[in-house]
N, CA, C and O atoms as a Tinker XYZ file with bonds, in Angstrom:
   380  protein
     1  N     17.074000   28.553000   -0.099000    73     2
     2  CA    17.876000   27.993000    0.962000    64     1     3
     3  C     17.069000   26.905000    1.676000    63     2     4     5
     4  O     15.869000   27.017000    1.928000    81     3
     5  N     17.817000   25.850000    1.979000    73     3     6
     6  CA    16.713000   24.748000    2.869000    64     5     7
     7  C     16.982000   25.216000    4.104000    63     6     8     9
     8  O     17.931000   25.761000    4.667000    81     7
     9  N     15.609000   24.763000    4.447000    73     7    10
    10  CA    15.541000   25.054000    6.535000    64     9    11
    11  C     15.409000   23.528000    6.695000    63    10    12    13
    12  O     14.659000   22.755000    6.100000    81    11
    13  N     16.691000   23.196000    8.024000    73    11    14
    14  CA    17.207000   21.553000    8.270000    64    13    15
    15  C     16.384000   21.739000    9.473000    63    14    16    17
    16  O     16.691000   20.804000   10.213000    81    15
    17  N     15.412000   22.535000   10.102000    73    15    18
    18  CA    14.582000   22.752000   11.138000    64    17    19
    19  C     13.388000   21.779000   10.851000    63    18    20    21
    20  O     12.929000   21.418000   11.934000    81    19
    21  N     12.697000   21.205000    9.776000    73    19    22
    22  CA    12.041000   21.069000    9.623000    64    21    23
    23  C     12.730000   19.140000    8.898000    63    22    24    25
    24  O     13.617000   19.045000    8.049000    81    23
    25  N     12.014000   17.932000    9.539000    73    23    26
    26  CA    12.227000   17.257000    9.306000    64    25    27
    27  C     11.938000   16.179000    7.373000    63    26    28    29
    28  O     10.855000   15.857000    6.883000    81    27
    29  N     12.660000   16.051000    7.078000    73    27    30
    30  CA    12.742000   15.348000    5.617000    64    29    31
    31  C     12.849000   13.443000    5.829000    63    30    32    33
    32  O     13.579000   12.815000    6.596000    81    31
    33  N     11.953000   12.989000    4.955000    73    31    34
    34  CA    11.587000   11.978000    5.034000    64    33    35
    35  C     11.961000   11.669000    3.869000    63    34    36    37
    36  O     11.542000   12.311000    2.907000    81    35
    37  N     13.063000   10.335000    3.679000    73    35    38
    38  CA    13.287000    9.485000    2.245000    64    37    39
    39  C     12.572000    8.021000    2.452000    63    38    40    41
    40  O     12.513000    7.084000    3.248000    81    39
    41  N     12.079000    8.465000    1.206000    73    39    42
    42  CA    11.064000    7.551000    0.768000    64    41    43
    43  C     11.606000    6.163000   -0.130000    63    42    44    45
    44  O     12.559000    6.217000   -0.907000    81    43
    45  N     10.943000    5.141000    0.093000    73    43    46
    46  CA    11.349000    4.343000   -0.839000    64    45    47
    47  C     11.040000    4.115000   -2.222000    63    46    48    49
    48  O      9.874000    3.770000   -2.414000    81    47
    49  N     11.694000    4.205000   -3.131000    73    47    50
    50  CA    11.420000    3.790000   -4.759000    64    49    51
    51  C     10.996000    2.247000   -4.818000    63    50    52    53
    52  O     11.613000    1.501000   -4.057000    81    51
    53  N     10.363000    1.888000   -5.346000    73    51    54
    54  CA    10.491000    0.276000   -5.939000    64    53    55
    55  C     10.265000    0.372000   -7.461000    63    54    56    57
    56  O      9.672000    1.051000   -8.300000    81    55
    57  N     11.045000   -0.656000   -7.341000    73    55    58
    58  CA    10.949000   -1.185000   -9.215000    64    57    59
    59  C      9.456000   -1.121000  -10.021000    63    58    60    61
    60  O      8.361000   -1.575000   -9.688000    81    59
    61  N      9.838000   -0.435000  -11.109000    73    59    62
    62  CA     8.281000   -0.063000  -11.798000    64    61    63
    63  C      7.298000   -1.660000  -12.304000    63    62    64    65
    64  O      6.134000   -1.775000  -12.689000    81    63
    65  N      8.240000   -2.557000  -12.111000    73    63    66
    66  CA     7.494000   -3.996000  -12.158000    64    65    67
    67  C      7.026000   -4.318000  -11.251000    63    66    68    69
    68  O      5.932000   -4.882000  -11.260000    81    67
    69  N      7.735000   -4.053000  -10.110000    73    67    70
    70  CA     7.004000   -4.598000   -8.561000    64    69    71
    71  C      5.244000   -3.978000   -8.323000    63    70    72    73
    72  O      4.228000   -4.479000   -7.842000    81    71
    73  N      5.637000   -2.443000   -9.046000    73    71    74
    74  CA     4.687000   -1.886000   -9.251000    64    73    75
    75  C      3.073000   -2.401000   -9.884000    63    74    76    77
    76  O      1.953000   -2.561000   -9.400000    81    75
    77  N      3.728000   -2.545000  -11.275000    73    75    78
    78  CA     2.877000   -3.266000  -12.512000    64    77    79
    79  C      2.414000   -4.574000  -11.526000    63    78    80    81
    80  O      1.227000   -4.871000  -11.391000    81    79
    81  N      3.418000   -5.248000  -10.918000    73    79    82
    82  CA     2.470000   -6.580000  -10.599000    64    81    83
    83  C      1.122000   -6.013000   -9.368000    63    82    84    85
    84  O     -0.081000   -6.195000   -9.556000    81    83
    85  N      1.523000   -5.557000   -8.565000    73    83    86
    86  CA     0.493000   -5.535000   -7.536000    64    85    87
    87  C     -0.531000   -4.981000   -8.273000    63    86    88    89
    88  O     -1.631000   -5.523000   -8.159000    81    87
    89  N     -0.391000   -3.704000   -9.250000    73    87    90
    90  CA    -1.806000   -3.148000   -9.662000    64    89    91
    91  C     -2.486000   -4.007000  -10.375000    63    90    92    93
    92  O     -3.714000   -3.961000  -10.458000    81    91
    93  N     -1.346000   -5.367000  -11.291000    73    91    94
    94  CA    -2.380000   -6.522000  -12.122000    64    93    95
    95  C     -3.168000   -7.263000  -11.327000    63    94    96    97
    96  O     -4.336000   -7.565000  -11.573000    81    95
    97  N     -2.434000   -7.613000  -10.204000    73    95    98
    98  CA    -3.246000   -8.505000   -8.964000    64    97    99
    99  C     -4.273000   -7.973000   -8.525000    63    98   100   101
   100  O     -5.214000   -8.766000   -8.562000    81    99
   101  N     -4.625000   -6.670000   -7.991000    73    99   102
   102  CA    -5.362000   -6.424000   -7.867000    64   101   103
   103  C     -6.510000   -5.651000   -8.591000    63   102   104   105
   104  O     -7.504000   -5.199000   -8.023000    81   103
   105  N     -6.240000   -5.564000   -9.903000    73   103   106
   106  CA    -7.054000   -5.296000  -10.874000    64   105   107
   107  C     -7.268000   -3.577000  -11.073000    63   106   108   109
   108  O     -8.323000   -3.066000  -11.450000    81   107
   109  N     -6.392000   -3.054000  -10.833000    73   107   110
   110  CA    -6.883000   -1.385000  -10.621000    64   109   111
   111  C     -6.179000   -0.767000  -12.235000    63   110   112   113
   112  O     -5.859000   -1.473000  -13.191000    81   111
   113  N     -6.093000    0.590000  -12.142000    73   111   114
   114  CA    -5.918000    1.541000  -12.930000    64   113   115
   115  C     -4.780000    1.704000  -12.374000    63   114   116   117
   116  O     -4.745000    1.437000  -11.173000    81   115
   117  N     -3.470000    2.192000  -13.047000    73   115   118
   118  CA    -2.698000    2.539000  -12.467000    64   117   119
   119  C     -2.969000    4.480000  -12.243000    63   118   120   121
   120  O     -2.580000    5.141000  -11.280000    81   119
   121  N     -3.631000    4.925000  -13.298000    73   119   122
   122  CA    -3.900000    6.161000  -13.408000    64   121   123
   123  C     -5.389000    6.424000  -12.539000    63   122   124   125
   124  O     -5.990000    7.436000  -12.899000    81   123
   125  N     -5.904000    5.779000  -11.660000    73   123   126
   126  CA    -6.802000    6.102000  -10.869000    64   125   127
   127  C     -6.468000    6.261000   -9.527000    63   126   128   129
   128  O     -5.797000    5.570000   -8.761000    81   127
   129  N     -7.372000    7.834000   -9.331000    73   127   130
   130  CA    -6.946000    8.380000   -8.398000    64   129   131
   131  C     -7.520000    7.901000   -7.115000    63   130   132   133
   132  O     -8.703000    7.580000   -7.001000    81   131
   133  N     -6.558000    7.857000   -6.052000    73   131   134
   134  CA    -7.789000    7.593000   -4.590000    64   133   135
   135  C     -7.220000    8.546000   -3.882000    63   134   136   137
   136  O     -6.041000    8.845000   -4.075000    81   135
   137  N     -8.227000    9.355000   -2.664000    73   135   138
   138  CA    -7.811000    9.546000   -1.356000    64   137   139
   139  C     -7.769000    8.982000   -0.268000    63   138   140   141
   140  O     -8.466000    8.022000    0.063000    81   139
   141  N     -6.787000    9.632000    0.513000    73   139   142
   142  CA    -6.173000    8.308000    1.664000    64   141   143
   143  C     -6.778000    9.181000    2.823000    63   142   144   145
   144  O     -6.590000   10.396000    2.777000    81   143
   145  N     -7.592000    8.555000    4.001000    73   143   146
   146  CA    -7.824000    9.677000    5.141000    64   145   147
   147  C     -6.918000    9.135000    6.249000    63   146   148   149
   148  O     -6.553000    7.967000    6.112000    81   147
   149  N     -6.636000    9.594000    6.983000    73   147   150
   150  CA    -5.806000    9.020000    8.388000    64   149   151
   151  C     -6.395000    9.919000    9.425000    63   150   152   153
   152  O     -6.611000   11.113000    9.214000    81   151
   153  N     -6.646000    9.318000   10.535000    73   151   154
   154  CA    -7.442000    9.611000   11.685000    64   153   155
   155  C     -5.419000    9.681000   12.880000    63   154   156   157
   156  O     -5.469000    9.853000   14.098000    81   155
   157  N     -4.133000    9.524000   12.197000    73   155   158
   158  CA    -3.028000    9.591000   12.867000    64   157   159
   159  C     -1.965000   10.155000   11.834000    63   158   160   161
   160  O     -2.111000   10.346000   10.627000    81   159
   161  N     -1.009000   10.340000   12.526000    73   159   162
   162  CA     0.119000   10.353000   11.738000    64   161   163
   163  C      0.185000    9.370000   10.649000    63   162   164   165
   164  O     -0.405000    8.307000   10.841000    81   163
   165  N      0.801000    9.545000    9.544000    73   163   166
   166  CA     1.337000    8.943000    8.398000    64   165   167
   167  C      2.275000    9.441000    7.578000    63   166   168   169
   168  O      2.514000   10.648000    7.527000    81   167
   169  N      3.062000    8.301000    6.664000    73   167   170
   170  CA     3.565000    8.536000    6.234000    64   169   171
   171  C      3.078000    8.503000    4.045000    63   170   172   173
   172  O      3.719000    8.676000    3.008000    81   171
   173  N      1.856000    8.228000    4.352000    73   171   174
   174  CA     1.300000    8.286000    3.036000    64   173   175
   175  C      0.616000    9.877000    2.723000    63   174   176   177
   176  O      0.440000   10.737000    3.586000    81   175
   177  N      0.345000    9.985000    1.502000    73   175   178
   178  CA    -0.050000   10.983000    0.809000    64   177   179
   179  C     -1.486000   11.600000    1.072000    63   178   180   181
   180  O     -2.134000   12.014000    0.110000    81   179
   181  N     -2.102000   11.682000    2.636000    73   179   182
   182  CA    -2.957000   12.079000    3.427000    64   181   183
   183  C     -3.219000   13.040000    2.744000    63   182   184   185
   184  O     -2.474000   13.787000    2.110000    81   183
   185  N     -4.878000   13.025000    2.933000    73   183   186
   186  CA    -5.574000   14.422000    2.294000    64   185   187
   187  C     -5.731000   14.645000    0.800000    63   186   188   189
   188  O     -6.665000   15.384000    0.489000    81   187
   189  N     -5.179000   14.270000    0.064000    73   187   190
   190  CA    -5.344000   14.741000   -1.670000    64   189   191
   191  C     -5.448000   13.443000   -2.289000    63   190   192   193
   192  O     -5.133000   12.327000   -1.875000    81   191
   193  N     -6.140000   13.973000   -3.753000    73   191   194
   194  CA    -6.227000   12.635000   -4.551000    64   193   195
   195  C     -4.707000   12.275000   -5.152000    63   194   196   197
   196  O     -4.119000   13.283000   -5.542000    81   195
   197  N     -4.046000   11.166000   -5.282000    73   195   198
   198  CA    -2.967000   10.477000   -5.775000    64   197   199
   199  C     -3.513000    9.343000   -6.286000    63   198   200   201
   200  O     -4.597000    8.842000   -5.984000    81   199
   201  N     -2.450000    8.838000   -7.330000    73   199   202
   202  CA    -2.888000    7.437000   -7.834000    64   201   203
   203  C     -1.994000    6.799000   -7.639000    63   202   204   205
   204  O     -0.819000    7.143000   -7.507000    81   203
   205  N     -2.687000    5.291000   -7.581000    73   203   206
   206  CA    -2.419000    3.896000   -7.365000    64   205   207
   207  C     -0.474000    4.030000   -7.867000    63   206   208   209
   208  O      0.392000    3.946000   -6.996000    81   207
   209  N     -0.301000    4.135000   -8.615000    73   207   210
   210  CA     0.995000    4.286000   -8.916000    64   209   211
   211  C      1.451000    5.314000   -8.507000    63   210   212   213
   212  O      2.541000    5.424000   -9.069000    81   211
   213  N      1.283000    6.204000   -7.824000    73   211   214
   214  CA     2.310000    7.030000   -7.310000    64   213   215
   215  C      2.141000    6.813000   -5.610000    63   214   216   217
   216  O      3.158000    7.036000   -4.954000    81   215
   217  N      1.089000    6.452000   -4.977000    73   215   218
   218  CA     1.202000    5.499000   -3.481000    64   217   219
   219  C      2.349000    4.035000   -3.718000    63   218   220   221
   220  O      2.919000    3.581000   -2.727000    81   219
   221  N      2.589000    3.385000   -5.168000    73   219   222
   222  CA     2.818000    2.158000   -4.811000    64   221   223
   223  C      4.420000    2.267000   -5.198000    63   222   224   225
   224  O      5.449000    1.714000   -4.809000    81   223
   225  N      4.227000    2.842000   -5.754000    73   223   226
   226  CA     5.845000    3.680000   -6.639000    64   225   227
   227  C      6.885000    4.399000   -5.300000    63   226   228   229
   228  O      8.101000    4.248000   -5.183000    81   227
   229  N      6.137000    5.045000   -4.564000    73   227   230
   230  CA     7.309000    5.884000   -3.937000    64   229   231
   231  C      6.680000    6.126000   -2.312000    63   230   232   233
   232  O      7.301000    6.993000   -1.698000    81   231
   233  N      5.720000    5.578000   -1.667000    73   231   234
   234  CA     5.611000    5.700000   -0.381000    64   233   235
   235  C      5.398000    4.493000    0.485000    63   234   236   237
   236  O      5.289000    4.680000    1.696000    81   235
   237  N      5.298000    2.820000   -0.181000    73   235   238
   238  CA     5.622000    1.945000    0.239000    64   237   239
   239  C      6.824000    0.909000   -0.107000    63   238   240   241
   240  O      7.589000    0.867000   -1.070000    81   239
   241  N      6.710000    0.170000    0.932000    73   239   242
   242  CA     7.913000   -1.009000    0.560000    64   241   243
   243  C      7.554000   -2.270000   -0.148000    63   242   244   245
   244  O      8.109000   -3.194000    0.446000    81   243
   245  N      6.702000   -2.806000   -1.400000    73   243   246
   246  CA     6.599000   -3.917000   -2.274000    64   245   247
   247  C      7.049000   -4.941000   -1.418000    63   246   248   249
   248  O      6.430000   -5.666000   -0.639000    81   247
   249  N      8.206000   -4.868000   -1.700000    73   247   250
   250  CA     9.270000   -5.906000   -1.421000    64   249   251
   251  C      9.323000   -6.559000    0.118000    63   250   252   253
   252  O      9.748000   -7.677000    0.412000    81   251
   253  N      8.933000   -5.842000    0.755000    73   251   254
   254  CA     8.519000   -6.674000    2.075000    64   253   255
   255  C      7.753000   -7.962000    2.515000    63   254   256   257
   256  O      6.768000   -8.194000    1.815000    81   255
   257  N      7.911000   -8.549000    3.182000    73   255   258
   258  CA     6.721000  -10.136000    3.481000    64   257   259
   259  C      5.675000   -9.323000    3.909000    63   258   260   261
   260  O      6.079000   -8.204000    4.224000    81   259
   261  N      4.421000   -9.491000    4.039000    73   259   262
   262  CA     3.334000   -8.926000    4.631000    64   261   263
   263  C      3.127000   -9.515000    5.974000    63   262   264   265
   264  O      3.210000  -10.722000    6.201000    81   263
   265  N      2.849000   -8.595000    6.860000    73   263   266
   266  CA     2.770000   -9.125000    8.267000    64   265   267
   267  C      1.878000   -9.583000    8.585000    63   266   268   269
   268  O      0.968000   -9.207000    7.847000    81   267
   269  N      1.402000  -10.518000    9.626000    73   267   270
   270  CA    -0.330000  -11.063000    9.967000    64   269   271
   271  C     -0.906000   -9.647000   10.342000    63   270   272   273
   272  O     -1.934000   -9.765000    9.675000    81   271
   273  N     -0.998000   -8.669000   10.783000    73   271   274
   274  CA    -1.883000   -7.354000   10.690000    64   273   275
   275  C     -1.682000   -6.936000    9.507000    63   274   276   277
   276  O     -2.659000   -6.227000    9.264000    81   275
   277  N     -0.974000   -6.943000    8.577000    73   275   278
   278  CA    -0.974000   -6.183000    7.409000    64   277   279
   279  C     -1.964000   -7.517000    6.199000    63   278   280   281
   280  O     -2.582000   -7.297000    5.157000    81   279
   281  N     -1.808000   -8.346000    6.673000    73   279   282
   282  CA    -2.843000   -9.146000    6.097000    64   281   283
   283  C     -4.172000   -9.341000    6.672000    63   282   284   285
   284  O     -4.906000   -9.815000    5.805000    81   283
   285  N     -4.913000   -9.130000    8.026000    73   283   286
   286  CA    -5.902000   -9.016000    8.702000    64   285   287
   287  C     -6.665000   -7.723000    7.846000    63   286   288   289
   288  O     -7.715000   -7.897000    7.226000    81   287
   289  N     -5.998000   -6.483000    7.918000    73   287   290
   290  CA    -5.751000   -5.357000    7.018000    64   289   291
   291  C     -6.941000   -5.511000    5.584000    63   290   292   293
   292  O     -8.000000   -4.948000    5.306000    81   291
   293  N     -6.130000   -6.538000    4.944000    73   291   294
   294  CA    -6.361000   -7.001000    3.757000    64   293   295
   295  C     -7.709000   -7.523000    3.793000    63   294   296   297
   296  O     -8.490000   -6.998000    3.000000    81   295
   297  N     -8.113000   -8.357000    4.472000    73   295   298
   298  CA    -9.228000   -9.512000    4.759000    64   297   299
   299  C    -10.503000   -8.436000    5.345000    63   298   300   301
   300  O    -11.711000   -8.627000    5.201000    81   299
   301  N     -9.841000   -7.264000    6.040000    73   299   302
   302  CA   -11.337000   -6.729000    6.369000    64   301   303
   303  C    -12.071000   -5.630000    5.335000    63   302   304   305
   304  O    -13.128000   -5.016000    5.478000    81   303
   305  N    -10.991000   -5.624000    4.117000    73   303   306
   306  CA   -11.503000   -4.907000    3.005000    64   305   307
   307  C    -11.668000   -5.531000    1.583000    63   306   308   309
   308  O    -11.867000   -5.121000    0.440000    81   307
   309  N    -11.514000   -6.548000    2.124000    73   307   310
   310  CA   -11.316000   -7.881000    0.488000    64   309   311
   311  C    -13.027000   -7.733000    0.424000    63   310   312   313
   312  O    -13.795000   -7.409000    1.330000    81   311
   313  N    -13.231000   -7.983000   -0.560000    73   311   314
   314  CA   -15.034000   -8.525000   -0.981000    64   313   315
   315  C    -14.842000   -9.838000   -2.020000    63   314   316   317
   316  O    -15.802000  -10.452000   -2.487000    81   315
   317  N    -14.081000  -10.012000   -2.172000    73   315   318
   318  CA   -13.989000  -11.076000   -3.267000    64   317   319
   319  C    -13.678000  -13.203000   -2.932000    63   318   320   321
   320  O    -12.763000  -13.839000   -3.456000    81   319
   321  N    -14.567000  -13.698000   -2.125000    73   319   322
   322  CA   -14.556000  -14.735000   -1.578000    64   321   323
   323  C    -13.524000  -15.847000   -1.954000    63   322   324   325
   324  O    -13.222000  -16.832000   -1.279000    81   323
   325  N    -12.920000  -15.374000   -3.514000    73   323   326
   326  CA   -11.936000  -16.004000   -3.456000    64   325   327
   327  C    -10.044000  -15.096000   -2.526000    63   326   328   329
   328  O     -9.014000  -15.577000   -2.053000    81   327
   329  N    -10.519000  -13.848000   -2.711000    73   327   330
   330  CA    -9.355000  -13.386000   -2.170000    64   329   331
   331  C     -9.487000  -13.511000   -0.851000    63   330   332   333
   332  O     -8.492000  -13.769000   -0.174000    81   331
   333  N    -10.775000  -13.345000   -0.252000    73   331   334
   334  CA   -11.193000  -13.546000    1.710000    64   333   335
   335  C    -10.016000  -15.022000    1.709000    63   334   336   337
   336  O     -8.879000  -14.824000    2.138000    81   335
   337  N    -10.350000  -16.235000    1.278000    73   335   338
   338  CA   -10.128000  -17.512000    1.743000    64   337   339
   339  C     -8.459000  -17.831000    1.156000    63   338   340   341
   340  O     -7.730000  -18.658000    1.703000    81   339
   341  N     -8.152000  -17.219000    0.265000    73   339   342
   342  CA    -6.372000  -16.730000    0.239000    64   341   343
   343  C     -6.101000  -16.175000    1.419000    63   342   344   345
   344  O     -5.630000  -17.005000    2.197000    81   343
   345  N     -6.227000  -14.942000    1.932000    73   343   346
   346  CA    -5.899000  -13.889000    2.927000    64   345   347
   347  C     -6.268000  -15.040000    4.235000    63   346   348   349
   348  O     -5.296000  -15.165000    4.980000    81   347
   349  N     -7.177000  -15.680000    4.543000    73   347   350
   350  CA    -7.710000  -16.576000    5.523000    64   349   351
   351  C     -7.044000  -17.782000    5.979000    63   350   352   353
   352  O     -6.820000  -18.535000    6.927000    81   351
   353  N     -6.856000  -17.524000    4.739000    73   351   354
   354  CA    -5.398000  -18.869000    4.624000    64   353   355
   355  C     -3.882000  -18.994000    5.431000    63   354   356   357
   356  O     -3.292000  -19.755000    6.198000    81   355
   357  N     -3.731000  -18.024000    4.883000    73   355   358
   358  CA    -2.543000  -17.318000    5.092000    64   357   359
   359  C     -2.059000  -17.068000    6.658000    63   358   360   361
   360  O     -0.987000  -17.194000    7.249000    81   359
   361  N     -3.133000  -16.732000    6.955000    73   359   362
   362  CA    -3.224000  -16.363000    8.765000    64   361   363
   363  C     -2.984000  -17.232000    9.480000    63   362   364   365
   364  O     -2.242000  -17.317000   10.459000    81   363
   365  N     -3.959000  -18.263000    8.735000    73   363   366
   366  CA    -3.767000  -20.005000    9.493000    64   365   367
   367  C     -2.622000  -20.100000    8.949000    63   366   368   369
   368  O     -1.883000  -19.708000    9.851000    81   367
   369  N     -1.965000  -20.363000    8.065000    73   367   370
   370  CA    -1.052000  -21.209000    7.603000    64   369   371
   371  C      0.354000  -19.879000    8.668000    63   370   372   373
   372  O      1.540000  -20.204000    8.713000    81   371
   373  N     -0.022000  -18.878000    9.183000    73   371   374
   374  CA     1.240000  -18.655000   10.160000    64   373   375
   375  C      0.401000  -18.595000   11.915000    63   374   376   377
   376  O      0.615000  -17.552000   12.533000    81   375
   377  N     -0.040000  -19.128000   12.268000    73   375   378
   378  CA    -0.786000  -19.520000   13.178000    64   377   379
   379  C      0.426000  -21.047000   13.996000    63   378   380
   380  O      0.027000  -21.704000   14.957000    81   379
């Protein structure tokens, strides 16, 4: 029996290409696992190992524009001087 006491969260699907592209862009495994820590509430897969494709598959939105914090985000974990000065870019160019 379900208990409606307890709140349910629908998640978004995205297309298994939207998928494929971000993991090519950024060069990962789709079958590698990471853990996510959160110091707050979330709505990601907190606490256990999951992989790259199942965070990108079913607990975010792809398809969204990226926001200037969700790209600041980006820039303070980039190491790659060509991706810093993309991401750097970007900020200026909505500035």
């Amino acid at each position: 029996m379900l208990n409606f006491s307890k709140h349910a969260k629908i998640l978004p699907l995205n297309p298994p290409e939207y998928t494929r592209r971000v993991l090519s862009r950024f060069k990962v495994s789709p079958q590698q696992q990471i853990m996510i820590n959160a110091s707050g509430p979330t709505t990601l897969p907190a606490g256990w190992q999951v992989s790259h494709v199942d965070v990108l598959g079913g607990f975010v939105k792809i398809g969204q524009p990226a926001t200037k914090r969700n790209i600041s985000t980006l820039l303070e974990f980039a190491k790659d001087p060509t991706d810093r000065s993309a991401l750097q870019s970007m900020l200026a160019d909505d500035a």
